[in-house]
């Protein structure tokens, strides 16, 4: 497969969560999201079958995984196994990247 170049701001951007925006990139076997939240933005508790890596680029982002709070600051990551309940809260304005495997077909638009 030939390489595919991506430029931020050119893919689907969704206001999926109050005080947050998510931009989607889909490969053949994974989905990457670029996200940003205003302070106080929340991702409600949910679960999905995909393994997920959350990486915080800026700010402070609290991710609760199976009842355990993990506070991420710039440069921190957490790995969430598939099927495990999780939620998130932006303690400050925050930006980051999520990687999902396999592809999040429910995020294709």
PDB file of C-alpha atoms in Angstrom:
ATOM      1  CA  UNK A   1       0.000   0.000   0.000  1.00  0.00           C
ATOM      2  CA  UNK A   2       1.268   3.451  -0.857  1.00  0.00           C
ATOM      3  CA  UNK A   3       1.718   6.016   1.883  1.00  0.00           C
ATOM      4  CA  UNK A   4      -1.157   8.423   2.505  1.00  0.00           C
ATOM      5  CA  UNK A   5      -0.328  11.964   3.554  1.00  0.00           C
ATOM      6  CA  UNK A   6      -2.580  13.621   6.091  1.00  0.00           C
ATOM      7  CA  UNK A   7      -2.892  17.304   6.934  1.00  0.00           C
ATOM      8  CA  UNK A   8      -4.546  18.294  10.206  1.00  0.00           C
ATOM      9  CA  UNK A   9      -7.858  20.048   9.727  1.00  0.00           C
ATOM     10  CA  UNK A  10      -8.688  18.259   6.479  1.00  0.00           C
ATOM     11  CA  UNK A  11     -10.523  15.211   7.829  1.00  0.00           C
ATOM     12  CA  UNK A  12     -13.877  14.945   9.573  1.00  0.00           C
ATOM     13  CA  UNK A  13     -13.999  17.005  12.750  1.00  0.00           C
ATOM     14  CA  UNK A  14     -16.846  16.248  15.137  1.00  0.00           C
ATOM     15  CA  UNK A  15     -18.206  18.015  18.183  1.00  0.00           C
ATOM     16  CA  UNK A  16     -18.903  14.646  19.832  1.00  0.00           C
ATOM     17  CA  UNK A  17     -18.630  15.871  23.405  1.00  0.00           C
ATOM     18  CA  UNK A  18     -19.536  19.112  25.189  1.00  0.00           C
ATOM     19  CA  UNK A  19     -16.479  21.372  25.225  1.00  0.00           C
ATOM     20  CA  UNK A  20     -14.556  18.988  22.947  1.00  0.00           C
ATOM     21  CA  UNK A  21     -13.691  18.332  19.319  1.00  0.00           C
ATOM     22  CA  UNK A  22     -12.327  15.157  17.748  1.00  0.00           C
ATOM     23  CA  UNK A  23     -10.649  14.741  14.350  1.00  0.00           C
ATOM     24  CA  UNK A  24     -10.525  11.256  12.788  1.00  0.00           C
ATOM     25  CA  UNK A  25      -7.923   9.397  10.710  1.00  0.00           C
ATOM     26  CA  UNK A  26      -8.603   5.832   9.602  1.00  0.00           C
ATOM     27  CA  UNK A  27      -5.986   3.368   8.397  1.00  0.00           C
ATOM     28  CA  UNK A  28      -6.502  -0.223   7.318  1.00  0.00           C
ATOM     29  CA  UNK A  29      -6.177  -1.631  10.848  1.00  0.00           C
ATOM     30  CA  UNK A  30      -6.413   1.309  13.254  1.00  0.00           C
ATOM     31  CA  UNK A  31      -8.084   4.631  13.934  1.00  0.00           C
ATOM     32  CA  UNK A  32      -6.283   7.687  15.297  1.00  0.00           C
ATOM     33  CA  UNK A  33      -8.129  10.638  16.779  1.00  0.00           C
ATOM     34  CA  UNK A  34      -6.725  14.078  17.468  1.00  0.00           C
ATOM     35  CA  UNK A  35      -8.740  15.626  20.273  1.00  0.00           C
ATOM     36  CA  UNK A  36      -8.971  18.869  22.175  1.00  0.00           C
ATOM     37  CA  UNK A  37     -11.113  19.817  25.140  1.00  0.00           C
ATOM     38  CA  UNK A  38     -11.829  23.022  26.978  1.00  0.00           C
ATOM     39  CA  UNK A  39     -11.382  22.900  30.742  1.00  0.00           C
ATOM     40  CA  UNK A  40     -14.272  20.929  32.240  1.00  0.00           C
ATOM     41  CA  UNK A  41     -14.984  18.919  29.086  1.00  0.00           C
ATOM     42  CA  UNK A  42     -16.084  15.336  29.707  1.00  0.00           C
ATOM     43  CA  UNK A  43     -16.217  12.017  27.884  1.00  0.00           C
ATOM     44  CA  UNK A  44     -19.031  10.027  29.537  1.00  0.00           C
ATOM     45  CA  UNK A  45     -18.404   6.528  30.828  1.00  0.00           C
ATOM     46  CA  UNK A  46     -18.508   3.967  28.023  1.00  0.00           C
ATOM     47  CA  UNK A  47     -16.870   0.806  26.701  1.00  0.00           C
ATOM     48  CA  UNK A  48     -16.022  -0.603  23.280  1.00  0.00           C
ATOM     49  CA  UNK A  49     -14.224  -3.713  22.038  1.00  0.00           C
ATOM     50  CA  UNK A  50     -11.208  -1.746  20.751  1.00  0.00           C
ATOM     51  CA  UNK A  51      -7.892  -1.460  22.566  1.00  0.00           C
ATOM     52  CA  UNK A  52      -7.200   2.258  23.060  1.00  0.00           C
ATOM     53  CA  UNK A  53      -4.090   4.277  23.814  1.00  0.00           C
ATOM     54  CA  UNK A  54      -4.676   7.806  25.126  1.00  0.00           C
ATOM     55  CA  UNK A  55      -1.704  10.183  24.867  1.00  0.00           C
ATOM     56  CA  UNK A  56      -1.870  13.699  26.341  1.00  0.00           C
ATOM     57  CA  UNK A  57       0.028  16.351  24.365  1.00  0.00           C
ATOM     58  CA  UNK A  58      -0.951  19.413  26.425  1.00  0.00           C
ATOM     59  CA  UNK A  59      -2.855  20.144  29.599  1.00  0.00           C
ATOM     60  CA  UNK A  60      -4.169  17.810  32.286  1.00  0.00           C
ATOM     61  CA  UNK A  61      -6.631  15.057  31.350  1.00  0.00           C
ATOM     62  CA  UNK A  62      -8.060  12.609  33.880  1.00  0.00           C
ATOM     63  CA  UNK A  63      -8.992   9.191  32.503  1.00  0.00           C
ATOM     64  CA  UNK A  64     -10.948   6.815  34.731  1.00  0.00           C
ATOM     65  CA  UNK A  65     -10.389   3.190  33.706  1.00  0.00           C
ATOM     66  CA  UNK A  66     -12.458   0.494  35.414  1.00  0.00           C
ATOM     67  CA  UNK A  67     -12.992   2.827  38.396  1.00  0.00           C
ATOM     68  CA  UNK A  68      -9.331   3.887  38.735  1.00  0.00           C
ATOM     69  CA  UNK A  69      -8.465   7.539  37.976  1.00  0.00           C
ATOM     70  CA  UNK A  70      -5.268   8.120  35.996  1.00  0.00           C
ATOM     71  CA  UNK A  71      -4.143  11.748  35.644  1.00  0.00           C
ATOM     72  CA  UNK A  72      -2.337  12.455  32.385  1.00  0.00           C
ATOM     73  CA  UNK A  73      -0.170  15.502  31.801  1.00  0.00           C
ATOM     74  CA  UNK A  74       1.833  16.463  28.734  1.00  0.00           C
ATOM     75  CA  UNK A  75       3.752  13.387  27.546  1.00  0.00           C
ATOM     76  CA  UNK A  76       1.766  10.832  29.591  1.00  0.00           C
ATOM     77  CA  UNK A  77      -0.208   7.915  28.131  1.00  0.00           C
ATOM     78  CA  UNK A  78      -2.568   5.205  29.339  1.00  0.00           C
ATOM     79  CA  UNK A  79      -3.508   1.951  27.600  1.00  0.00           C
ATOM     80  CA  UNK A  80      -7.149   0.878  27.930  1.00  0.00           C
ATOM     81  CA  UNK A  81      -7.909  -2.773  27.124  1.00  0.00           C
ATOM     82  CA  UNK A  82     -10.886  -3.496  24.899  1.00  0.00           C
ATOM     83  CA  UNK A  83     -14.193  -3.987  26.698  1.00  0.00           C
ATOM     84  CA  UNK A  84     -13.190  -2.040  29.828  1.00  0.00           C
ATOM     85  CA  UNK A  85     -15.395   0.830  31.025  1.00  0.00           C
ATOM     86  CA  UNK A  86     -13.710   4.231  30.946  1.00  0.00           C
ATOM     87  CA  UNK A  87     -14.432   7.973  31.025  1.00  0.00           C
ATOM     88  CA  UNK A  88     -12.406  11.197  30.876  1.00  0.00           C
ATOM     89  CA  UNK A  89     -12.403  14.740  32.223  1.00  0.00           C
ATOM     90  CA  UNK A  90     -10.322  17.737  31.137  1.00  0.00           C
ATOM     91  CA  UNK A  91      -8.957  19.277  34.338  1.00  0.00           C
ATOM     92  CA  UNK A  92      -7.484  22.044  32.175  1.00  0.00           C
ATOM     93  CA  UNK A  93      -7.711  22.784  28.480  1.00  0.00           C
ATOM     94  CA  UNK A  94      -6.092  19.718  26.918  1.00  0.00           C
ATOM     95  CA  UNK A  95      -5.030  18.247  23.567  1.00  0.00           C
ATOM     96  CA  UNK A  96      -4.073  14.694  22.741  1.00  0.00           C
ATOM     97  CA  UNK A  97      -4.126  11.659  20.508  1.00  0.00           C
ATOM     98  CA  UNK A  98      -6.043   8.392  20.810  1.00  0.00           C
ATOM     99  CA  UNK A  99      -5.097   5.252  18.909  1.00  0.00           C
ATOM    100  CA  UNK A 100      -7.672   2.461  18.499  1.00  0.00           C
ATOM    101  CA  UNK A 101      -7.208  -1.082  17.221  1.00  0.00           C
ATOM    102  CA  UNK A 102      -8.974  -2.381  15.264  1.00  0.00           C
ATOM    103  CA  UNK A 103     -10.528   0.428  13.202  1.00  0.00           C
ATOM    104  CA  UNK A 104     -13.445   2.272  14.810  1.00  0.00           C
ATOM    105  CA  UNK A 105     -15.981   1.666  12.057  1.00  0.00           C
ATOM    106  CA  UNK A 106     -18.533   3.561  14.171  1.00  0.00           C
ATOM    107  CA  UNK A 107     -16.365   6.686  13.748  1.00  0.00           C
ATOM    108  CA  UNK A 108     -16.275   6.577   9.951  1.00  0.00           C
ATOM    109  CA  UNK A 109     -18.414   9.321   8.412  1.00  0.00           C
TER     110      UNK A 109
END
